[in-house]
Short mmCIF file of C-alpha atoms in Angstrom, two decimals:
data_model
loop_
_atom_site.label_atom_id
_atom_site.label_comp_id
_atom_site.label_asym_id
_atom_site.label_seq_id
_atom_site.Cartn_x
_atom_site.Cartn_y
_atom_site.Cartn_z
CA MET A 1 0.00 0.00 0.00
CA THR A 2 1.37 3.43 -1.00
CA GLN A 3 1.27 5.98 1.73
CA ILE A 4 1.72 9.70 1.36
CA LEU A 5 3.30 11.38 4.35
CA TYR A 6 3.44 15.16 4.43
CA LYS A 7 6.62 16.03 6.30
CA GLY A 8 6.70 19.65 5.19
CA LYS A 9 6.72 22.87 7.14
CA LYS A 10 4.68 23.11 10.33
CA GLU A 11 3.79 26.75 9.55
CA MET A 12 0.15 27.25 8.64
CA LEU A 13 -0.67 27.95 4.98
CA GLY A 14 -2.13 31.39 5.67
CA GLU A 15 0.89 32.43 7.74
CA MET A 16 3.22 31.29 4.95
CA LEU A 17 1.32 33.43 2.44
CA VAL A 18 1.48 36.46 4.74
CA SER A 19 5.19 36.06 5.53
CA SER A 20 6.02 35.72 1.81
CA GLY A 21 4.12 38.93 0.98
CA LYS A 22 1.51 37.14 -1.12
CA LEU A 23 -1.32 37.93 1.31
CA GLU A 24 -2.20 40.81 3.61
CA ARG A 25 -2.80 40.08 7.30
CA LEU A 26 -6.23 41.71 7.12
CA GLU A 27 -7.16 39.50 4.16
CA LEU A 28 -6.16 36.38 6.10
CA GLU A 29 -8.27 37.48 9.07
CA ARG A 30 -11.27 38.03 6.79
CA ALA A 31 -10.79 34.57 5.24
CA LEU A 32 -10.50 32.89 8.65
CA SER A 33 -13.65 34.66 9.80
CA HIS A 34 -15.46 33.43 6.70
CA GLN A 35 -14.15 29.89 7.27
CA SER A 36 -15.98 29.74 10.60
CA GLU A 37 -19.27 29.97 8.66
CA VAL A 38 -18.53 27.40 5.92
CA THR A 39 -16.84 24.02 5.53
CA SER A 40 -14.36 25.05 2.83
CA ARG A 41 -10.59 24.85 3.14
CA ILE A 42 -8.73 28.11 3.84
CA GLY A 43 -6.92 27.90 0.49
CA GLU A 44 -10.18 27.52 -1.40
CA ILE A 45 -11.64 30.49 0.49
CA LEU A 46 -8.63 32.69 -0.29
CA VAL A 47 -8.98 31.93 -4.00
CA THR A 48 -12.77 32.35 -3.92
CA LEU A 49 -12.45 35.79 -2.28
CA GLY A 50 -9.84 36.80 -4.84
CA PHE A 51 -7.06 37.32 -2.27
CA VAL A 52 -4.60 34.94 -3.96
CA SER A 53 -4.45 33.23 -7.34
CA GLU A 54 -4.56 29.47 -7.86
CA ASP A 55 -0.90 29.53 -8.93
CA VAL A 56 0.20 31.25 -5.72
CA LEU A 57 -1.87 28.85 -3.64
CA ILE A 58 -0.60 25.67 -5.26
CA ASN A 59 3.05 26.78 -5.11
CA THR A 60 2.72 27.61 -1.42
CA LEU A 61 1.03 24.27 -0.76
CA ALA A 62 3.87 22.51 -2.56
CA GLU A 63 6.38 24.32 -0.37
CA GLN A 64 4.39 23.58 2.79
CA LEU A 65 3.96 19.85 2.04
CA GLU A 66 7.29 19.37 0.24
CA LEU A 67 5.59 18.12 -2.92
CA SER A 68 6.54 18.76 -6.53
CA ILE A 69 4.59 20.84 -9.06
CA TYR A 70 3.53 18.85 -12.11
CA GLN A 71 5.33 19.89 -15.31
CA ALA A 72 4.00 18.45 -18.57
CA SER A 73 6.36 16.21 -20.54
CA ALA A 74 6.23 14.62 -23.98
CA GLU A 75 6.80 11.27 -22.20
CA ASP A 76 3.56 11.54 -20.23
CA GLU A 77 1.03 8.75 -20.75
CA PHE A 78 -2.40 9.59 -19.30
CA VAL A 79 -3.94 6.53 -17.64
CA ARG A 80 -7.71 6.29 -17.13
CA PRO A 81 -8.20 5.64 -13.38
CA MET A 82 -10.50 2.92 -12.10
CA ALA A 83 -13.01 5.46 -10.85
CA SER A 84 -16.50 6.60 -11.82
CA ASP A 85 -17.19 9.88 -13.60
CA ASP A 86 -19.01 11.08 -10.48
CA PHE A 87 -15.95 10.40 -8.32
CA LEU A 88 -13.72 12.26 -10.80
CA ARG A 89 -16.08 15.22 -10.79
CA ALA A 90 -16.12 15.33 -6.99
CA HIS A 91 -12.37 14.63 -6.61
CA PRO A 92 -10.67 15.60 -9.91
CA PHE A 93 -7.22 14.06 -10.37
CA LEU A 94 -5.02 12.56 -13.08
CA LEU A 95 -2.95 9.39 -13.34
CA ILE A 96 0.16 9.81 -15.48
CA ARG A 97 2.77 7.16 -16.25
CA ARG A 98 6.23 8.62 -16.82
CA ALA A 99 9.44 6.58 -17.12
CA GLY A 100 7.77 3.61 -15.48
CA ALA A 101 6.54 5.58 -12.47
CA MET A 102 2.93 6.49 -11.71
CA LEU A 103 2.09 10.10 -10.85
CA LEU A 104 -1.14 11.17 -9.21
CA VAL A 105 -1.73 14.82 -10.04
CA SER A 106 -4.22 16.72 -7.88
CA GLY A 107 -5.11 20.28 -7.00
CA ASN A 108 -6.12 19.27 -3.47
CA PRO A 109 -3.44 17.19 -1.74
CA LEU A 110 -5.45 17.29 1.51
CA ASP A 111 -8.48 15.56 -0.03
CA GLY A 112 -8.80 12.68 2.45
CA ASP A 113 -11.27 10.71 0.30
CA LEU A 114 -8.91 10.81 -2.68
CA VAL A 115 -5.85 9.82 -0.64
CA GLN A 116 -7.73 6.89 0.91
CA ALA A 117 -9.00 5.70 -2.48
CA ALA A 118 -5.72 6.32 -4.32
CA ASP A 119 -4.33 2.77 -4.06
CA LEU A 120 -7.57 1.33 -5.38
CA VAL A 121 -7.95 3.72 -8.34
CA CYS A 122 -4.25 3.61 -9.25
CA GLY A 123 -3.77 -0.12 -9.05
CA GLU A 124 -0.02 0.28 -8.41
CA PRO A 125 2.38 2.43 -6.31
CA TRP A 126 2.10 6.15 -7.00
CA GLN A 127 3.63 9.52 -6.19
CA MET A 128 1.63 12.74 -5.77
CA GLN A 129 2.36 15.95 -7.66
CA LEU A 130 0.37 19.20 -7.61
CA ALA A 131 -1.32 21.40 -10.21
CA THR A 132 -3.97 24.09 -9.93
CA GLU A 133 -7.51 22.81 -9.66
CA SER A 134 -8.54 24.54 -12.89
CA GLU A 135 -5.61 22.93 -14.73
CA VAL A 136 -6.46 19.51 -13.32
CA LYS A 137 -10.09 19.88 -14.43
CA ARG A 138 -8.99 21.00 -17.88
CA LEU A 139 -6.73 17.97 -18.28
CA VAL A 140 -9.40 15.62 -16.92
CA ASP A 141 -11.79 17.02 -19.51
CA GLU A 142 -9.18 16.72 -22.28
CA HIS A 143 -7.89 13.23 -21.55
CA TYR A 144 -10.79 11.47 -19.79
CA GLY A 145 -13.76 13.21 -21.39
CA ILE A 146 -15.19 14.19 -17.99
CA THR A 147 -16.89 17.49 -18.77
CA ASN A 148 -19.28 19.95 -17.16
CA PHE A 149 -17.95 20.14 -13.60
CA LEU A 150 -20.62 22.75 -12.88
CA ALA A 151 -23.51 21.00 -14.60
CA ASP A 152 -25.02 19.83 -11.33
CA ILE A 153 -25.34 23.39 -9.98
CA ASN A 154 -28.86 24.67 -10.45
CA LEU A 155 -28.72 28.44 -10.73
CA ALA A 156 -31.69 29.02 -12.99
CA VAL A 157 -33.84 31.86 -11.69
CA ASP A 158 -36.34 34.47 -12.79
CA GLU A 159 -34.18 37.55 -13.49
CA SER A 160 -36.86 39.78 -12.00
CA ASP A 161 -36.18 38.16 -8.61
CA ILE A 162 -33.47 40.61 -7.51
CA ASP A 163 -32.98 39.12 -4.05
CA ARG A 164 -32.39 35.68 -5.54
CA LEU A 165 -29.97 37.15 -8.09
CA LYS A 166 -27.96 38.68 -5.25
CA ASP A 167 -27.95 35.36 -3.41
CA MET A 168 -26.79 33.50 -6.54
CA ALA A 169 -24.06 36.03 -7.20
CA SER A 170 -22.73 35.38 -3.69
CA GLU A 171 -22.64 31.57 -4.00
CA ALA A 172 -19.22 29.95 -4.04
CA PRO A 173 -19.38 28.41 -7.57
CA VAL A 174 -20.21 31.78 -9.15
CA ILE A 175 -17.60 33.65 -7.11
CA LYS A 176 -15.03 31.04 -8.01
CA TYR A 177 -15.90 31.14 -11.71
CA VAL A 178 -15.67 34.95 -11.96
CA ASN A 179 -12.42 35.07 -9.97
CA SER A 180 -10.94 32.28 -12.06
CA LEU A 181 -11.97 34.05 -15.27
CA ILE A 182 -10.31 37.30 -14.19
CA ASP A 183 -7.20 35.43 -13.02
CA THR A 184 -6.99 33.59 -16.36
CA ALA A 185 -7.33 36.86 -18.25
CA VAL A 186 -4.53 38.48 -16.24
CA GLN A 187 -2.24 35.48 -16.59
CA ARG A 188 -2.79 35.41 -20.37
CA ARG A 189 -2.11 39.17 -20.65
CA ALA A 190 -5.63 39.93 -21.89
CA SER A 191 -6.65 43.57 -22.18
CA ASP A 192 -10.40 42.88 -22.06
CA ILE A 193 -12.92 40.22 -21.01
CA HIS A 194 -16.11 40.02 -23.09
CA LEU A 195 -19.24 38.38 -21.68
CA GLU A 196 -21.74 38.25 -24.54
CA PRO A 197 -25.17 36.61 -24.19
CA ASP A 198 -26.59 34.94 -27.27
CA GLY A 199 -29.28 32.38 -27.97
CA GLU A 200 -27.03 29.55 -26.73
CA GLY A 201 -25.93 31.07 -23.41
CA LEU A 202 -22.95 33.22 -22.50
CA LEU A 203 -20.09 33.63 -24.97
CA VAL A 204 -16.85 34.34 -23.08
CA ARG A 205 -13.93 35.85 -24.97
CA LEU A 206 -10.56 37.38 -24.07
CA ARG A 207 -8.87 40.07 -26.16
CA ILE A 208 -5.19 39.14 -26.22
CA ASP A 209 -2.77 41.26 -28.24
CA GLY A 210 -5.75 42.87 -29.95
CA ILE A 211 -7.36 39.59 -31.09
CA LEU A 212 -10.41 37.96 -29.45
CA HIS A 213 -10.07 34.34 -28.27
CA GLU A 214 -13.08 32.26 -27.20
CA LEU A 215 -13.11 30.35 -23.91
CA GLU A 216 -15.32 27.48 -22.86
CA ARG A 217 -18.89 28.60 -22.16
CA PRO A 218 -20.18 28.31 -18.59
CA PRO A 219 -23.47 26.43 -18.06
CA HIS A 220 -26.46 28.36 -19.40
CA SER A 221 -28.02 28.47 -15.91
CA MET A 222 -25.05 30.50 -14.63
CA GLN A 223 -25.46 33.37 -17.12
CA ALA A 224 -27.53 35.71 -14.95
CA ALA A 225 -25.48 34.89 -11.85
CA ILE A 226 -22.13 35.62 -13.57
CA VAL A 227 -23.35 38.97 -14.91
CA SER A 228 -24.86 39.85 -11.52
CA ARG A 229 -21.65 38.90 -9.70
CA THR A 230 -19.64 41.18 -12.01
CA LYS A 231 -22.09 44.05 -11.47
CA LEU A 232 -22.00 43.61 -7.69
CA LEU A 233 -18.20 43.73 -7.68
CA ALA A 234 -18.36 46.97 -9.70
CA ALA A 235 -21.00 48.46 -7.36
CA LEU A 236 -23.57 48.63 -10.18
CA ASP A 237 -27.35 48.34 -9.86
CA ILE A 238 -28.18 44.71 -10.69
CA ALA A 239 -31.89 45.60 -10.93
CA GLU A 240 -31.20 48.00 -13.83
CA ARG A 241 -30.91 45.98 -17.04
CA ARG A 242 -32.41 48.44 -19.52
CA LEU A 243 -29.61 51.02 -19.56
CA PRO A 244 -25.82 50.78 -19.95
CA GLN A 245 -23.80 51.16 -16.75
CA ASP A 246 -20.14 51.77 -15.96
CA GLY A 247 -18.21 50.80 -12.85
CA LYS A 248 -14.80 49.95 -11.46
CA ILE A 249 -13.28 47.05 -9.51
CA SER A 250 -9.90 47.02 -7.74
CA MET A 251 -8.35 43.60 -7.09
CA ARG A 252 -5.00 42.08 -6.16
CA ILE A 253 -4.09 39.11 -8.34
CA SER A 254 -0.80 37.22 -8.01
CA GLY A 255 0.60 40.11 -6.01
CA LYS A 256 -0.37 42.67 -8.68
CA GLU A 257 -2.75 45.57 -8.17
CA ILE A 258 -5.36 45.38 -10.93
CA ASP A 259 -8.04 47.91 -11.89
CA LEU A 260 -11.04 46.57 -13.82
CA ARG A 261 -13.32 48.95 -15.75
CA VAL A 262 -16.73 47.33 -16.16
CA ALA A 263 -19.22 48.42 -18.83
CA THR A 264 -22.62 46.75 -19.27
CA MET A 265 -24.89 46.96 -22.30
CA PRO A 266 -28.45 45.65 -22.77
CA THR A 267 -28.92 43.28 -25.73
CA VAL A 268 -31.85 41.23 -27.01
CA HIS A 269 -30.47 38.14 -25.23
CA GLY A 270 -29.62 39.84 -21.93
CA GLU A 271 -26.90 42.07 -20.55
CA GLY A 272 -23.48 42.02 -22.14
CA VAL A 273 -20.41 42.98 -20.11
CA VAL A 274 -16.94 44.15 -21.15
CA ILE A 275 -14.22 44.30 -18.50
CA ARG A 276 -11.12 46.36 -19.34
CA ILE A 277 -8.04 45.17 -17.42
CA LEU A 278 -5.57 47.82 -16.26
CA GLU A 279 -2.56 46.66 -14.28
CA LYS A 280 -1.28 49.34 -11.93
CA GLY A 281 2.41 49.99 -12.37
CA SER A 282 2.54 48.13 -15.70
CA ILE A 283 2.35 51.20 -17.93
CA ILE A 284 5.42 51.64 -20.13
CA PHE A 285 7.06 55.08 -19.99
CA ASP A 286 9.80 54.30 -22.52
CA LEU A 287 8.96 55.26 -26.11
CA ALA A 288 11.73 52.96 -27.37
CA GLU A 289 10.08 50.02 -25.64
CA LEU A 290 6.80 50.99 -27.34
CA GLY A 291 8.59 50.62 -30.68
CA MET A 292 9.01 54.26 -31.71
CA PRO A 293 11.98 54.65 -34.09
CA GLU A 294 14.92 56.68 -32.79
CA SER A 295 14.47 59.48 -35.35
CA PHE A 296 10.78 59.80 -34.35
CA ARG A 297 11.67 59.83 -30.65
CA HIS A 298 14.04 62.74 -31.14
CA ASP A 299 11.43 64.80 -33.03
CA PHE A 300 8.59 63.83 -30.68
CA ASP A 301 10.67 64.77 -27.65
CA LYS A 302 11.32 68.21 -29.18
CA LEU A 303 7.58 68.64 -29.83
CA VAL A 304 6.50 67.91 -26.25
CA ARG A 305 9.17 70.22 -24.80
CA GLN A 306 7.95 73.28 -26.67
CA PRO A 307 6.47 76.04 -24.49
CA ASP A 308 3.18 76.24 -26.39
CA GLY A 309 1.17 74.80 -29.26
CA ILE A 310 -0.86 71.65 -29.85
CA VAL A 311 0.54 68.14 -30.28
CA LEU A 312 -1.94 65.46 -31.35
CA VAL A 313 -1.81 61.66 -31.27
CA THR A 314 -4.31 59.91 -33.56
CA GLY A 315 -5.55 56.39 -34.11
CA PRO A 316 -8.52 54.13 -33.34
CA THR A 317 -9.59 52.98 -29.89
CA GLY A 318 -7.02 50.62 -28.39
CA SER A 319 -4.09 51.81 -30.51
CA GLY A 320 -2.06 53.06 -27.53
CA LYS A 321 -2.64 56.80 -27.94
CA THR A 322 -3.07 57.47 -24.21
CA THR A 323 0.03 55.43 -23.39
CA SER A 324 2.09 57.53 -25.78
CA LEU A 325 0.78 60.73 -24.20
CA TYR A 326 1.54 59.36 -20.72
CA CYS A 327 5.09 58.71 -21.94
CA ALA A 328 5.31 62.32 -23.09
CA LEU A 329 4.03 63.62 -19.75
CA HIS A 330 6.47 61.37 -17.88
CA GLN A 331 9.35 62.80 -19.97
CA ILE A 332 8.53 66.43 -19.21
CA SER A 333 7.18 66.12 -15.66
CA ASP A 334 9.28 67.87 -13.03
CA VAL A 335 8.84 70.38 -10.21
CA SER A 336 9.19 73.31 -12.63
CA ASN A 337 6.11 72.29 -14.66
CA LYS A 338 2.47 72.21 -13.63
CA ILE A 339 0.68 69.54 -15.65
CA ILE A 340 -3.09 69.02 -15.59
CA THR A 341 -5.01 66.36 -17.53
CA ILE A 342 -8.70 65.85 -18.19
CA GLU A 343 -9.52 62.30 -19.25
CA ASP A 344 -12.38 59.87 -19.79
CA PRO A 345 -11.50 57.66 -18.03
CA VAL A 346 -8.32 58.29 -16.04
CA GLU A 347 -6.64 55.01 -16.99
CA TYR A 348 -3.52 55.31 -14.83
CA GLN A 349 -2.69 57.68 -11.99
CA LEU A 350 0.54 59.55 -12.67
CA LYS A 351 2.73 60.85 -9.84
CA GLY A 352 3.13 64.62 -9.71
CA ILE A 353 0.38 65.28 -12.28
CA ASN A 354 -3.11 66.65 -11.58
CA GLN A 355 -5.68 64.41 -13.28
CA ILE A 356 -9.38 65.15 -13.72
CA GLN A 357 -12.06 62.56 -14.57
CA VAL A 358 -14.78 63.66 -17.00
CA LYS A 359 -18.25 63.28 -15.42
CA PRO A 360 -21.02 63.93 -17.97
CA ASP A 361 -23.74 63.22 -15.38
CA ILE A 362 -22.79 66.44 -13.55
CA ASP A 363 -21.97 68.28 -16.80
CA LEU A 364 -18.20 68.07 -16.31
CA THR A 365 -17.30 67.72 -20.00
CA PHE A 366 -13.96 68.09 -21.77
CA ALA A 367 -14.87 71.65 -22.79
CA LYS A 368 -16.01 72.79 -19.34
CA GLY A 369 -13.12 71.08 -17.61
CA LEU A 370 -10.66 72.63 -20.05
CA ARG A 371 -12.00 76.12 -19.31
CA SER A 372 -11.40 75.56 -15.61
CA ILE A 373 -7.94 74.09 -16.16
CA VAL A 374 -6.73 77.21 -17.95
CA ARG A 375 -7.53 79.26 -14.80
CA GLN A 376 -5.28 76.94 -12.73
CA ASP A 377 -2.09 78.39 -14.27
CA PRO A 378 -0.85 75.17 -15.91
CA ASP A 379 2.20 74.85 -18.14
CA VAL A 380 1.02 71.67 -19.88
CA ILE A 381 -2.54 70.49 -20.49
CA MET A 382 -3.55 67.03 -21.68
CA VAL A 383 -7.07 66.65 -23.07
CA GLY A 384 -8.11 63.00 -23.33
CA GLU A 385 -9.86 63.53 -26.67
CA ILE A 386 -10.99 66.37 -28.92
CA ARG A 387 -14.55 65.38 -29.86
CA ASP A 388 -16.27 68.62 -30.80
CA LEU A 389 -15.72 72.18 -32.00
CA GLU A 390 -16.06 73.70 -28.53
CA THR A 391 -13.23 71.57 -27.10
CA ALA A 392 -11.09 72.14 -30.21
CA GLU A 393 -11.51 75.92 -30.03
CA ILE A 394 -10.64 76.07 -26.32
CA ALA A 395 -7.58 73.87 -26.96
CA VAL A 396 -6.45 76.19 -29.77
CA GLN A 397 -6.97 79.33 -27.67
CA SER A 398 -5.10 77.73 -24.75
CA SER A 399 -2.15 76.93 -26.99
CA LEU A 400 -2.11 80.49 -28.37
CA THR A 401 -1.99 81.94 -24.85
CA GLY A 402 1.20 80.14 -23.84
CA HIS A 403 0.18 76.58 -22.94
CA LEU A 404 1.36 73.29 -24.43
CA VAL A 405 -1.74 71.19 -25.19
CA LEU A 406 -1.52 67.44 -25.78
CA SER A 407 -4.57 65.56 -27.00
CA THR A 408 -5.90 62.66 -29.09
CA LEU A 409 -8.11 62.54 -32.14
CA HIS A 410 -9.84 59.64 -33.90
CA THR A 411 -8.54 59.74 -37.48
CA ASN A 412 -7.01 57.15 -39.80
CA ASP A 413 -3.62 58.83 -40.06
CA SER A 414 -1.74 61.95 -39.06
CA ILE A 415 -2.57 64.04 -42.15
CA SER A 416 -6.30 63.30 -41.81
CA ALA A 417 -6.22 65.07 -38.43
CA VAL A 418 -5.81 68.40 -40.23
CA THR A 419 -8.92 67.91 -42.36
CA ARG A 420 -10.80 66.54 -39.35
CA LEU A 421 -10.18 69.72 -37.34
CA VAL A 422 -11.17 71.86 -40.34
CA ASP A 423 -14.37 69.79 -40.70
CA LEU A 424 -15.12 70.43 -37.01
CA GLY A 425 -15.00 74.15 -37.78
CA VAL A 426 -11.53 75.25 -36.69
CA GLU A 427 -10.19 78.06 -38.91
CA ARG A 428 -7.17 77.15 -40.99
CA PHE A 429 -5.19 80.22 -39.89
CA LEU A 430 -5.67 79.15 -36.26
CA LEU A 431 -4.43 75.63 -37.04
CA VAL A 432 -1.32 76.98 -38.71
CA SER A 433 -0.63 79.19 -35.67
CA SER A 434 -1.23 76.52 -33.02
CA LEU A 435 -0.54 73.04 -34.44
CA ARG A 436 3.04 71.80 -33.89
CA GLY A 437 2.88 68.12 -34.83
CA ILE A 438 0.64 65.06 -35.27
CA MET A 439 1.61 61.47 -34.55
CA ALA A 440 -0.49 58.55 -35.74
CA GLN A 441 -0.03 55.00 -34.49
CA ARG A 442 -1.30 51.44 -34.57
CA LEU A 443 -0.36 48.29 -32.67
CA VAL A 444 0.87 45.11 -34.34
CA ARG A 445 1.59 41.81 -32.65
CA ARG A 446 5.19 40.86 -31.90
CA ILE A 447 6.54 37.51 -33.06
CA CYS A 448 6.85 35.17 -30.08
CA ARG A 449 10.53 35.01 -29.12
CA HIS A 450 10.17 31.40 -27.94
CA CYS A 451 9.09 29.97 -31.31
CA LYS A 452 10.41 32.56 -33.76
CA GLU A 453 11.87 30.98 -36.90
CA ASP A 454 13.11 31.97 -40.33
CA ALA A 455 10.28 31.72 -42.89
CA GLY A 456 12.37 32.42 -45.99
CA THR A 457 12.43 35.57 -48.09
CA VAL A 458 9.75 37.70 -49.67
CA ALA A 459 9.55 40.30 -52.42
CA VAL A 460 7.13 43.03 -51.39
CA ALA A 461 5.06 44.53 -54.18
CA THR A 462 1.47 44.27 -52.93
CA GLY A 463 0.38 47.89 -53.09
CA GLU A 464 -0.58 47.56 -49.40
CA VAL A 465 2.94 48.24 -48.17
CA PRO A 466 6.02 49.89 -49.68
CA ALA A 467 8.10 47.74 -52.04
CA GLY A 468 11.64 47.07 -50.96
CA GLY A 469 13.10 44.06 -52.75
CA ASP A 470 13.81 40.62 -51.32
CA PHE A 471 14.51 40.29 -47.60
CA PRO A 472 14.27 37.54 -44.95
CA ILE A 473 11.08 37.27 -42.94
CA TYR A 474 10.31 35.56 -39.62
CA GLU A 475 7.24 33.94 -38.15
CA GLY A 476 6.23 32.23 -34.91
CA ARG A 477 5.38 28.56 -35.39
CA GLY A 478 3.24 28.50 -32.21
CA CYS A 479 4.18 27.18 -28.78
CA PRO A 480 2.75 26.95 -25.23
CA ALA A 481 4.26 30.34 -24.34
CA CYS A 482 2.10 32.10 -26.96
CA SER A 483 -0.87 29.67 -26.75
CA GLY A 484 -0.11 28.51 -30.27
CA SER A 485 -0.66 31.90 -31.89
CA GLY A 486 2.96 32.61 -32.86
CA TYR A 487 2.67 36.08 -31.32
CA SER A 488 3.32 37.46 -27.85
CA GLY A 489 2.85 41.11 -26.94
CA ARG A 490 2.48 44.11 -29.23
CA ILE A 491 4.61 46.89 -30.64
CA GLY A 492 3.66 50.24 -32.15
CA VAL A 493 3.99 51.41 -35.74
CA PHE A 494 4.15 55.18 -36.06
CA GLU A 495 4.14 58.15 -38.38
CA LEU A 496 4.97 61.71 -37.37
CA LEU A 497 3.89 64.81 -39.27
CA LEU A 498 5.80 67.94 -38.25
CA ILE A 499 3.98 71.17 -39.05
CA ASP A 500 6.88 73.08 -40.57
CA ASP A 501 6.67 76.03 -42.97
CA VAL A 502 6.03 73.81 -46.00
CA ILE A 503 3.10 71.94 -44.41
CA ALA A 504 1.76 75.14 -42.83
CA ARG A 505 1.59 76.83 -46.27
CA GLY A 506 -0.24 73.77 -47.64
CA ILE A 507 -2.82 73.97 -44.84
CA SER A 508 -3.25 77.72 -45.38
CA ARG A 509 -3.80 77.22 -49.12
CA GLY A 510 -6.62 74.77 -48.38
CA LEU A 511 -5.02 71.71 -49.97
CA ASP A 512 -7.24 68.62 -49.83
CA LEU A 513 -6.16 65.42 -48.09
CA ALA A 514 -4.51 63.81 -51.14
CA ASP A 515 -2.56 66.92 -52.11
CA LEU A 516 -1.49 67.52 -48.52
CA ARG A 517 -0.24 63.93 -48.29
CA ASP A 518 1.74 64.29 -51.54
CA LEU A 519 3.28 67.51 -50.22
CA ALA A 520 4.24 65.80 -46.94
CA VAL A 521 5.87 62.85 -48.77
CA LYS A 522 7.92 65.24 -50.92
CA ASN A 523 8.94 66.95 -47.69
CA GLY A 524 10.36 63.66 -46.28
CA PHE A 525 7.30 62.29 -44.46
CA LYS A 526 7.44 58.55 -43.58
CA SER A 527 4.15 56.67 -43.18
CA MET A 528 3.10 53.93 -40.74
CA ALA A 529 3.52 51.47 -43.60
CA ASP A 530 7.18 52.48 -43.88
CA ASP A 531 7.68 51.95 -40.15
CA GLY A 532 5.77 48.66 -40.29
CA MET A 533 7.98 47.30 -43.03
CA ALA A 534 11.07 48.35 -41.11
CA LYS A 535 9.81 46.23 -38.20
CA VAL A 536 9.16 43.28 -40.56
CA ARG A 537 12.75 43.56 -41.83
CA ALA A 538 13.99 43.69 -38.24
CA GLY A 539 12.12 40.45 -37.43
CA GLU A 540 9.87 42.09 -34.83
CA THR A 541 6.55 41.39 -36.54
CA THR A 542 5.18 39.71 -39.66
CA LEU A 543 4.15 40.99 -43.05
CA THR A 544 0.66 39.58 -42.38
CA GLU A 545 0.31 41.76 -39.29
CA VAL A 546 1.41 44.94 -41.06
CA VAL A 547 -0.97 44.33 -43.97
CA ARG A 548 -3.82 43.56 -41.54
CA VAL A 549 -3.31 46.82 -39.65
CA ILE A 550 -2.95 48.92 -42.78
CA ARG A 551 -6.08 47.40 -44.30
CA GLU A 552 -8.00 48.30 -41.13
CA ARG A 553 -7.33 51.94 -41.95
#
């Protein structure tokens, strides 16, 4: 008979987490108080409450019990245990034969029923290794076909029963699912979580490196409870399902401070939810790390150090405009400058900078906030977005009275920003006097460094991107590190239009978009396509990515 003896540390699990800095003392006290009311293990409660991640818990358990963490190997042979599907659902585990030895992989090494039954279900001597419970369930599903671990949970309810919705949203399976979903999104570097109801239930997708990836759907009966749980966390009204709502959640996941921006939207099949993930302290303040070419960095740095004028950053939603402006503010922020921003929303809090959140419900708009900012004697003003003529005119007047104004605009490229401002109603002579430069940008996916390989050579002559003769290209073949996509992370492609005398005369003469672009090119202007192809040549991204981004314009 195989026996498993835990000879590890005598220190309690919670105390180990606190002493290692993975858990706050107050969080442990809250979890212990909750444990007195339920029968769950302290580790399970800590994960359910969102105080620690599954990875942190399992690694601490391994240290406490002196057990190994399971690492997948090509030699692994998954053995179907002599146990019923019901037993596997109640006590999920895996049997793996490796090099003649039998491994029992579990997420709960203190499961007494499993340990007692282990000899019977294994049929031979075994050794225990640990993995997170979600990983064990995934592998059980994949290799044993044991699916629907939550199928036996009956959460169906009339959505008009608000009290019952609140009760459901506070039940352990729902809390655990939502926490696990958020943890998975953070671990996979997702920027957004999409919960989208349709006729078949709840579609769950993660946006990773700008691309949406579908996850396994939760049981249909959990749909209302999952949405309600998310709304409760964000302090939203779960009884209001007819109007969109916005809220915020602050969490600590794997030792990281995470802000979640929650936005709900009514649809014909129920409420949809999008959760934007913002990791505090993760913002990049280095333009080189963002991918800006050295020549652009030099010119952009000169632009944002001018005493007055307007500098614009353009691009679609999610193209990194705000990050670039934060980089600019970080570069010029010191005790000699007073910097004030007005944003919607304030995505990251910047040290030494006064930031204002737009609040339309109390009529605090960009225009009204900008008027007030000017009376605060600032040196630099950042306006989150120029959306209308009133905001544009105040920004222009502010720049003409000795302020540097940084802002964003939604246009396809840098040159289109000029015509966009004219279309809003800004006079051309005012643009010439105030506008200093316009940067446009997009984000393309980086080739995964773990599986990057030479894919031969290519001759570029597609019309989508500039021709440049034969050159070697690289691709990612797909690996566990990039979840098989071949890409990991993103990098910017940029173009920078400096408003010099030549461009200023073109704006004053009323040149249309095409003529203004031709004039800029003759004046040495380099487009995003040029920068994209330079990054393809450098092996940072793929030709497919550059073409995809340019076509989206």
